[in-house]
Amino acid sequence: MEKKSVPSLVKDQQLILKRREQIIKGAVRLFIEKGFHRTTTREIAKESGFSIGTLYEYIGTKEDVLYLVCDAIYEEVTERLKKQLYTSGSAVERLEAAIRAYFTVIDSMQDEVLVMYQETKSLPKETLPYVLKKEEEMAAMMEEMVSACNQEGVFQFTDKEQKLFTHNLLVAGQMWTFRRWAIRKHFTLDEYIALQIKNLLKRE
């Protein structure tokens, strides 16, 4: 499934990236407050600091904005996880670093993550498979590091246990966003990461 090409009337790629970042930030605030379907493109334009005409120079539809939100998250997470795949150190050290990187990017993009999981169902049917495939690729990268730990004897997982452990790990990161209203009363991000690593990896 190929990446969707979001139409733009502007040719300057740096300007496109800058403006789309503004659009994403503005749209995310509105999607959290009102939901995707109740938010209009005119409201997105205003929240982003643009006229409606300027907004349409960088996107084609409101659904394009939601797609850009999802794609931005996966690109950032994937980039950070890739850096941990081929670093030095033991398998469990690399996995621990990957967990820290993953949780940190979830924290830095917490509103976007919340919107993505709440509104993925609103994506057009032609772009939904691409987004779901990106989710699978992210999980596969994390599972590769879990598998390396398995091979080094850190875990003794069966194939199914390994897969479930990987998904539990990913959900633990997402929980920092989904249940932030409760969790952040008790933990800083560093405390949360340290405790999750201790519980998941049985590390002191």
PDB file of C-alpha atoms in Angstrom:
ATOM      1  CA  MET A   1       0.000   0.000   0.000  1.00  0.00           C
ATOM      2  CA  GLU A   2       1.628   3.241  -1.141  1.00  0.00           C
ATOM      3  CA  LYS A   3       1.733   6.454   0.800  1.00  0.00           C
ATOM      4  CA  LYS A   4      -1.071   8.824  -0.150  1.00  0.00           C
ATOM      5  CA  SER A   5      -0.064  11.941  -2.048  1.00  0.00           C
ATOM      6  CA  VAL A   6      -1.856  14.881  -0.439  1.00  0.00           C
ATOM      7  CA  PRO A   7      -2.425  17.578  -3.076  1.00  0.00           C
ATOM      8  CA  SER A   8      -0.802  20.986  -2.738  1.00  0.00           C
ATOM      9  CA  LEU A   9      -0.831  24.044  -4.974  1.00  0.00           C
ATOM     10  CA  VAL A  10       2.483  25.146  -3.437  1.00  0.00           C
ATOM     11  CA  LYS A  11       5.769  23.821  -4.850  1.00  0.00           C
ATOM     12  CA  ASP A  12       8.153  24.807  -2.043  1.00  0.00           C
ATOM     13  CA  GLN A  13       8.554  21.551  -0.059  1.00  0.00           C
ATOM     14  CA  GLN A  14       9.925  23.263   3.052  1.00  0.00           C
ATOM     15  CA  LEU A  15       7.000  25.662   3.107  1.00  0.00           C
ATOM     16  CA  ILE A  16       4.578  22.766   2.634  1.00  0.00           C
ATOM     17  CA  LEU A  17       6.080  20.948   5.645  1.00  0.00           C
ATOM     18  CA  LYS A  18       5.960  24.082   7.789  1.00  0.00           C
ATOM     19  CA  ARG A  19       2.373  24.953   6.900  1.00  0.00           C
ATOM     20  CA  ARG A  20       1.162  21.386   7.287  1.00  0.00           C
ATOM     21  CA  GLU A  21       2.696  21.218  10.758  1.00  0.00           C
ATOM     22  CA  GLN A  22       0.652  24.307  11.633  1.00  0.00           C
ATOM     23  CA  ILE A  23      -2.463  22.733  10.128  1.00  0.00           C
ATOM     24  CA  ILE A  24      -1.938  19.493  12.070  1.00  0.00           C
ATOM     25  CA  LYS A  25      -1.501  21.333  15.373  1.00  0.00           C
ATOM     26  CA  GLY A  26      -4.581  23.479  14.785  1.00  0.00           C
ATOM     27  CA  ALA A  27      -6.709  20.563  13.637  1.00  0.00           C
ATOM     28  CA  VAL A  28      -5.692  18.323  16.531  1.00  0.00           C
ATOM     29  CA  ARG A  29      -6.832  20.905  19.074  1.00  0.00           C
ATOM     30  CA  LEU A  30     -10.226  21.085  17.369  1.00  0.00           C
ATOM     31  CA  PHE A  31     -10.586  17.324  16.874  1.00  0.00           C
ATOM     32  CA  ILE A  32      -9.989  16.768  20.601  1.00  0.00           C
ATOM     33  CA  GLU A  33     -12.469  19.489  21.549  1.00  0.00           C
ATOM     34  CA  LYS A  34     -15.215  18.812  19.003  1.00  0.00           C
ATOM     35  CA  GLY A  35     -14.433  15.562  17.245  1.00  0.00           C
ATOM     36  CA  PHE A  36     -13.478  15.107  13.605  1.00  0.00           C
ATOM     37  CA  HIS A  37     -16.970  15.179  12.106  1.00  0.00           C
ATOM     38  CA  ARG A  38     -18.117  18.309  13.940  1.00  0.00           C
ATOM     39  CA  THR A  39     -15.007  20.282  12.971  1.00  0.00           C
ATOM     40  CA  THR A  40     -15.176  22.272   9.727  1.00  0.00           C
ATOM     41  CA  THR A  41     -12.313  23.108   7.403  1.00  0.00           C
ATOM     42  CA  ARG A  42     -13.048  26.784   7.998  1.00  0.00           C
ATOM     43  CA  GLU A  43     -12.469  26.247  11.717  1.00  0.00           C
ATOM     44  CA  ILE A  44      -9.237  24.381  10.987  1.00  0.00           C
ATOM     45  CA  ALA A  45      -8.052  27.270   8.827  1.00  0.00           C
ATOM     46  CA  LYS A  46      -8.814  29.820  11.549  1.00  0.00           C
ATOM     47  CA  GLU A  47      -7.158  27.719  14.282  1.00  0.00           C
ATOM     48  CA  SER A  48      -4.081  27.319  12.066  1.00  0.00           C
ATOM     49  CA  GLY A  49      -3.874  31.065  11.396  1.00  0.00           C
ATOM     50  CA  PHE A  50      -4.868  30.843   7.726  1.00  0.00           C
ATOM     51  CA  SER A  51      -7.697  31.903   5.491  1.00  0.00           C
ATOM     52  CA  ILE A  52      -9.794  29.069   4.095  1.00  0.00           C
ATOM     53  CA  GLY A  53      -8.269  29.766   0.685  1.00  0.00           C
ATOM     54  CA  THR A  54      -4.741  29.398   2.014  1.00  0.00           C
ATOM     55  CA  LEU A  55      -5.666  26.138   3.759  1.00  0.00           C
ATOM     56  CA  TYR A  56      -6.778  24.629   0.472  1.00  0.00           C
ATOM     57  CA  GLU A  57      -3.386  25.446  -1.038  1.00  0.00           C
ATOM     58  CA  TYR A  58      -1.921  22.727   1.214  1.00  0.00           C
ATOM     59  CA  ILE A  59      -4.679  20.089   1.445  1.00  0.00           C
ATOM     60  CA  GLY A  60      -7.563  18.824  -0.636  1.00  0.00           C
ATOM     61  CA  THR A  61     -10.069  17.730   2.017  1.00  0.00           C
ATOM     62  CA  LYS A  62     -10.593  17.579   5.778  1.00  0.00           C
ATOM     63  CA  GLU A  63      -9.801  13.857   5.582  1.00  0.00           C
ATOM     64  CA  ASP A  64      -6.354  14.810   4.247  1.00  0.00           C
ATOM     65  CA  VAL A  65      -5.683  16.576   7.553  1.00  0.00           C
ATOM     66  CA  LEU A  66      -6.538  13.465   9.568  1.00  0.00           C
ATOM     67  CA  TYR A  67      -4.332  11.400   7.281  1.00  0.00           C
ATOM     68  CA  LEU A  68      -1.443  13.843   7.805  1.00  0.00           C
ATOM     69  CA  VAL A  69      -1.886  13.554  11.589  1.00  0.00           C
ATOM     70  CA  CYS A  70      -1.629   9.760  11.434  1.00  0.00           C
ATOM     71  CA  ASP A  71       1.292   9.776   9.009  1.00  0.00           C
ATOM     72  CA  ALA A  72       3.268  12.304  11.071  1.00  0.00           C
ATOM     73  CA  ILE A  73       3.008  10.100  14.172  1.00  0.00           C
ATOM     74  CA  TYR A  74       4.099   6.932  12.411  1.00  0.00           C
ATOM     75  CA  GLU A  75       6.983   8.669  10.643  1.00  0.00           C
ATOM     76  CA  GLU A  76       8.308  10.034  13.938  1.00  0.00           C
ATOM     77  CA  VAL A  77       7.900   6.786  15.885  1.00  0.00           C
ATOM     78  CA  THR A  78       9.394   4.686  13.079  1.00  0.00           C
ATOM     79  CA  GLU A  79      12.397   6.998  12.747  1.00  0.00           C
ATOM     80  CA  ARG A  80      13.149   6.788  16.467  1.00  0.00           C
ATOM     81  CA  LEU A  81      12.719   3.017  16.629  1.00  0.00           C
ATOM     82  CA  LYS A  82      14.967   2.476  13.609  1.00  0.00           C
ATOM     83  CA  LYS A  83      17.802   4.167  15.479  1.00  0.00           C
ATOM     84  CA  GLN A  84      17.607   1.490  18.162  1.00  0.00           C
ATOM     85  CA  LEU A  85      17.597  -1.511  15.812  1.00  0.00           C
ATOM     86  CA  TYR A  86      21.262  -1.368  14.915  1.00  0.00           C
ATOM     87  CA  THR A  87      22.848   0.286  17.926  1.00  0.00           C
ATOM     88  CA  SER A  88      25.468  -1.426  20.053  1.00  0.00           C
ATOM     89  CA  GLY A  89      24.754  -3.128  23.350  1.00  0.00           C
ATOM     90  CA  SER A  90      22.889  -6.237  24.365  1.00  0.00           C
ATOM     91  CA  ALA A  91      19.456  -7.061  22.986  1.00  0.00           C
ATOM     92  CA  VAL A  92      17.749  -6.086  26.223  1.00  0.00           C
ATOM     93  CA  GLU A  93      19.651  -2.778  26.346  1.00  0.00           C
ATOM     94  CA  ARG A  94      18.504  -1.993  22.806  1.00  0.00           C
ATOM     95  CA  LEU A  95      14.922  -2.925  23.677  1.00  0.00           C
ATOM     96  CA  GLU A  96      15.023  -0.747  26.778  1.00  0.00           C
ATOM     97  CA  ALA A  97      16.315   2.184  24.705  1.00  0.00           C
ATOM     98  CA  ALA A  98      13.568   1.559  22.137  1.00  0.00           C
ATOM     99  CA  ILE A  99      10.899   1.598  24.848  1.00  0.00           C
ATOM    100  CA  ARG A 100      12.250   4.900  26.168  1.00  0.00           C
ATOM    101  CA  ALA A 101      12.292   6.366  22.655  1.00  0.00           C
ATOM    102  CA  TYR A 102       8.760   5.125  21.948  1.00  0.00           C
ATOM    103  CA  PHE A 103       7.290   6.426  25.202  1.00  0.00           C
ATOM    104  CA  THR A 104       9.038   9.763  24.734  1.00  0.00           C
ATOM    105  CA  VAL A 105       7.642  10.317  21.245  1.00  0.00           C
ATOM    106  CA  ILE A 106       4.182   9.320  22.482  1.00  0.00           C
ATOM    107  CA  ASP A 107       4.541  12.008  25.153  1.00  0.00           C
ATOM    108  CA  SER A 108       5.742  14.654  22.693  1.00  0.00           C
ATOM    109  CA  MET A 109       2.848  13.910  20.298  1.00  0.00           C
ATOM    110  CA  GLN A 110       0.245  12.976  22.888  1.00  0.00           C
ATOM    111  CA  ASP A 111      -2.618  15.013  21.433  1.00  0.00           C
ATOM    112  CA  GLU A 112      -1.942  13.711  17.929  1.00  0.00           C
ATOM    113  CA  VAL A 113      -1.843  10.122  19.241  1.00  0.00           C
ATOM    114  CA  LEU A 114      -5.156  10.621  21.037  1.00  0.00           C
ATOM    115  CA  VAL A 115      -6.797  11.967  17.885  1.00  0.00           C
ATOM    116  CA  MET A 116      -5.334   9.238  15.702  1.00  0.00           C
ATOM    117  CA  TYR A 117      -6.763   6.394  17.753  1.00  0.00           C
ATOM    118  CA  GLN A 118     -10.090   8.125  18.295  1.00  0.00           C
ATOM    119  CA  GLU A 119     -10.620   9.106  14.669  1.00  0.00           C
ATOM    120  CA  THR A 120      -8.847   6.487  12.535  1.00  0.00           C
ATOM    121  CA  LYS A 121     -12.300   5.100  11.703  1.00  0.00           C
ATOM    122  CA  SER A 122     -13.041   8.403   9.934  1.00  0.00           C
ATOM    123  CA  LEU A 123     -10.283   7.921   7.358  1.00  0.00           C
ATOM    124  CA  PRO A 124     -11.442   7.228   3.791  1.00  0.00           C
ATOM    125  CA  LYS A 125     -11.401   3.534   2.866  1.00  0.00           C
ATOM    126  CA  GLU A 126      -8.600   4.103   0.339  1.00  0.00           C
ATOM    127  CA  THR A 127      -6.198   5.499   2.969  1.00  0.00           C
ATOM    128  CA  LEU A 128      -7.148   3.380   6.009  1.00  0.00           C
ATOM    129  CA  PRO A 129      -5.152   0.310   4.818  1.00  0.00           C
ATOM    130  CA  TYR A 130      -1.988   2.435   4.547  1.00  0.00           C
ATOM    131  CA  VAL A 131      -2.370   3.711   8.107  1.00  0.00           C
ATOM    132  CA  LEU A 132      -3.058   0.219   9.470  1.00  0.00           C
ATOM    133  CA  LYS A 133      -0.018  -1.091   7.595  1.00  0.00           C
ATOM    134  CA  LYS A 134       2.138   1.586   9.250  1.00  0.00           C
ATOM    135  CA  GLU A 135       0.845   0.368  12.624  1.00  0.00           C
ATOM    136  CA  GLU A 136       1.835  -3.182  11.724  1.00  0.00           C
ATOM    137  CA  GLU A 137       5.291  -2.048  10.604  1.00  0.00           C
ATOM    138  CA  MET A 138       5.818  -0.212  13.892  1.00  0.00           C
ATOM    139  CA  ALA A 139       4.813  -3.312  15.849  1.00  0.00           C
ATOM    140  CA  ALA A 140       7.099  -5.481  13.692  1.00  0.00           C
ATOM    141  CA  MET A 141      10.093  -3.253  14.454  1.00  0.00           C
ATOM    142  CA  MET A 142       9.468  -3.510  18.172  1.00  0.00           C
ATOM    143  CA  GLU A 143       8.893  -7.263  17.915  1.00  0.00           C
ATOM    144  CA  GLU A 144      12.237  -7.650  16.140  1.00  0.00           C
ATOM    145  CA  MET A 145      13.939  -6.305  19.261  1.00  0.00           C
ATOM    146  CA  VAL A 146      11.815  -8.503  21.522  1.00  0.00           C
ATOM    147  CA  SER A 147      12.793 -11.483  19.366  1.00  0.00           C
ATOM    148  CA  ALA A 148      16.483 -10.648  19.774  1.00  0.00           C
ATOM    149  CA  CYS A 149      15.978 -10.724  23.551  1.00  0.00           C
ATOM    150  CA  ASN A 150      14.276 -14.083  23.177  1.00  0.00           C
ATOM    151  CA  GLN A 151      17.237 -15.432  21.217  1.00  0.00           C
ATOM    152  CA  GLU A 152      19.664 -14.220  23.878  1.00  0.00           C
ATOM    153  CA  GLY A 153      17.661 -15.989  26.579  1.00  0.00           C
ATOM    154  CA  VAL A 154      16.259 -12.876  28.255  1.00  0.00           C
ATOM    155  CA  PHE A 155      12.758 -14.223  27.603  1.00  0.00           C
ATOM    156  CA  GLN A 156      11.474 -17.701  26.880  1.00  0.00           C
ATOM    157  CA  PHE A 157       8.505 -16.675  24.764  1.00  0.00           C
ATOM    158  CA  THR A 158       6.658 -18.802  22.265  1.00  0.00           C
ATOM    159  CA  ASP A 159       5.845 -17.018  19.010  1.00  0.00           C
ATOM    160  CA  LYS A 160       2.370 -16.096  20.249  1.00  0.00           C
ATOM    161  CA  GLU A 161       3.680 -14.937  23.627  1.00  0.00           C
ATOM    162  CA  GLN A 162       6.268 -12.780  21.886  1.00  0.00           C
ATOM    163  CA  LYS A 163       3.623 -11.141  19.726  1.00  0.00           C
ATOM    164  CA  LEU A 164       1.313 -10.505  22.688  1.00  0.00           C
ATOM    165  CA  PHE A 165       4.186  -9.085  24.751  1.00  0.00           C
ATOM    166  CA  THR A 166       4.985  -6.662  21.926  1.00  0.00           C
ATOM    167  CA  HIS A 167       1.401  -5.430  21.760  1.00  0.00           C
ATOM    168  CA  ASN A 168       1.268  -5.083  25.548  1.00  0.00           C
ATOM    169  CA  LEU A 169       4.410  -2.969  25.336  1.00  0.00           C
ATOM    170  CA  LEU A 170       2.910  -0.711  22.663  1.00  0.00           C
ATOM    171  CA  VAL A 171      -0.328  -0.296  24.614  1.00  0.00           C
ATOM    172  CA  ALA A 172       1.658   0.625  27.741  1.00  0.00           C
ATOM    173  CA  GLY A 173       3.106   3.543  25.791  1.00  0.00           C
ATOM    174  CA  GLN A 174      -0.284   4.592  24.460  1.00  0.00           C
ATOM    175  CA  MET A 175      -1.773   4.418  27.960  1.00  0.00           C
ATOM    176  CA  TRP A 176       0.363   7.437  28.885  1.00  0.00           C
ATOM    177  CA  THR A 177      -1.909   9.367  26.528  1.00  0.00           C
ATOM    178  CA  PHE A 178      -5.256   7.590  26.958  1.00  0.00           C
ATOM    179  CA  ARG A 179      -5.249   7.651  30.755  1.00  0.00           C
ATOM    180  CA  ARG A 180      -3.165  10.751  31.279  1.00  0.00           C
ATOM    181  CA  TRP A 181      -5.975  12.341  33.299  1.00  0.00           C
ATOM    182  CA  ALA A 182      -5.319   9.745  36.019  1.00  0.00           C
ATOM    183  CA  ILE A 183      -1.724   8.582  35.574  1.00  0.00           C
ATOM    184  CA  ARG A 184      -0.114  12.010  35.593  1.00  0.00           C
ATOM    185  CA  LYS A 185      -1.454  12.719  39.055  1.00  0.00           C
ATOM    186  CA  HIS A 186       0.967  10.098  40.327  1.00  0.00           C
ATOM    187  CA  PHE A 187       3.914   9.809  37.903  1.00  0.00           C
ATOM    188  CA  THR A 188       6.295  11.949  35.924  1.00  0.00           C
ATOM    189  CA  LEU A 189       7.157  10.642  32.452  1.00  0.00           C
ATOM    190  CA  ASP A 190      10.550   9.402  33.686  1.00  0.00           C
ATOM    191  CA  GLU A 191       8.942   7.588  36.607  1.00  0.00           C
ATOM    192  CA  TYR A 192       6.347   6.036  34.335  1.00  0.00           C
ATOM    193  CA  ILE A 193       8.950   4.822  31.844  1.00  0.00           C
ATOM    194  CA  ALA A 194      11.187   3.415  34.589  1.00  0.00           C
ATOM    195  CA  LEU A 195       8.328   1.503  36.232  1.00  0.00           C
ATOM    196  CA  GLN A 196       7.012   0.155  32.940  1.00  0.00           C
ATOM    197  CA  ILE A 197      10.499  -1.062  31.963  1.00  0.00           C
ATOM    198  CA  LYS A 198      10.892  -2.652  35.386  1.00  0.00           C
ATOM    199  CA  ASN A 199       7.528  -4.433  35.114  1.00  0.00           C
ATOM    200  CA  LEU A 200       7.750  -5.396  31.446  1.00  0.00           C
ATOM    201  CA  LEU A 201      11.400  -6.421  31.310  1.00  0.00           C
ATOM    202  CA  LYS A 202      11.792  -7.465  34.952  1.00  0.00           C
ATOM    203  CA  ARG A 203      14.659  -4.988  35.203  1.00  0.00           C
ATOM    204  CA  GLU A 204      15.825  -3.297  38.393  1.00  0.00           C
TER     205      GLU A 204
END
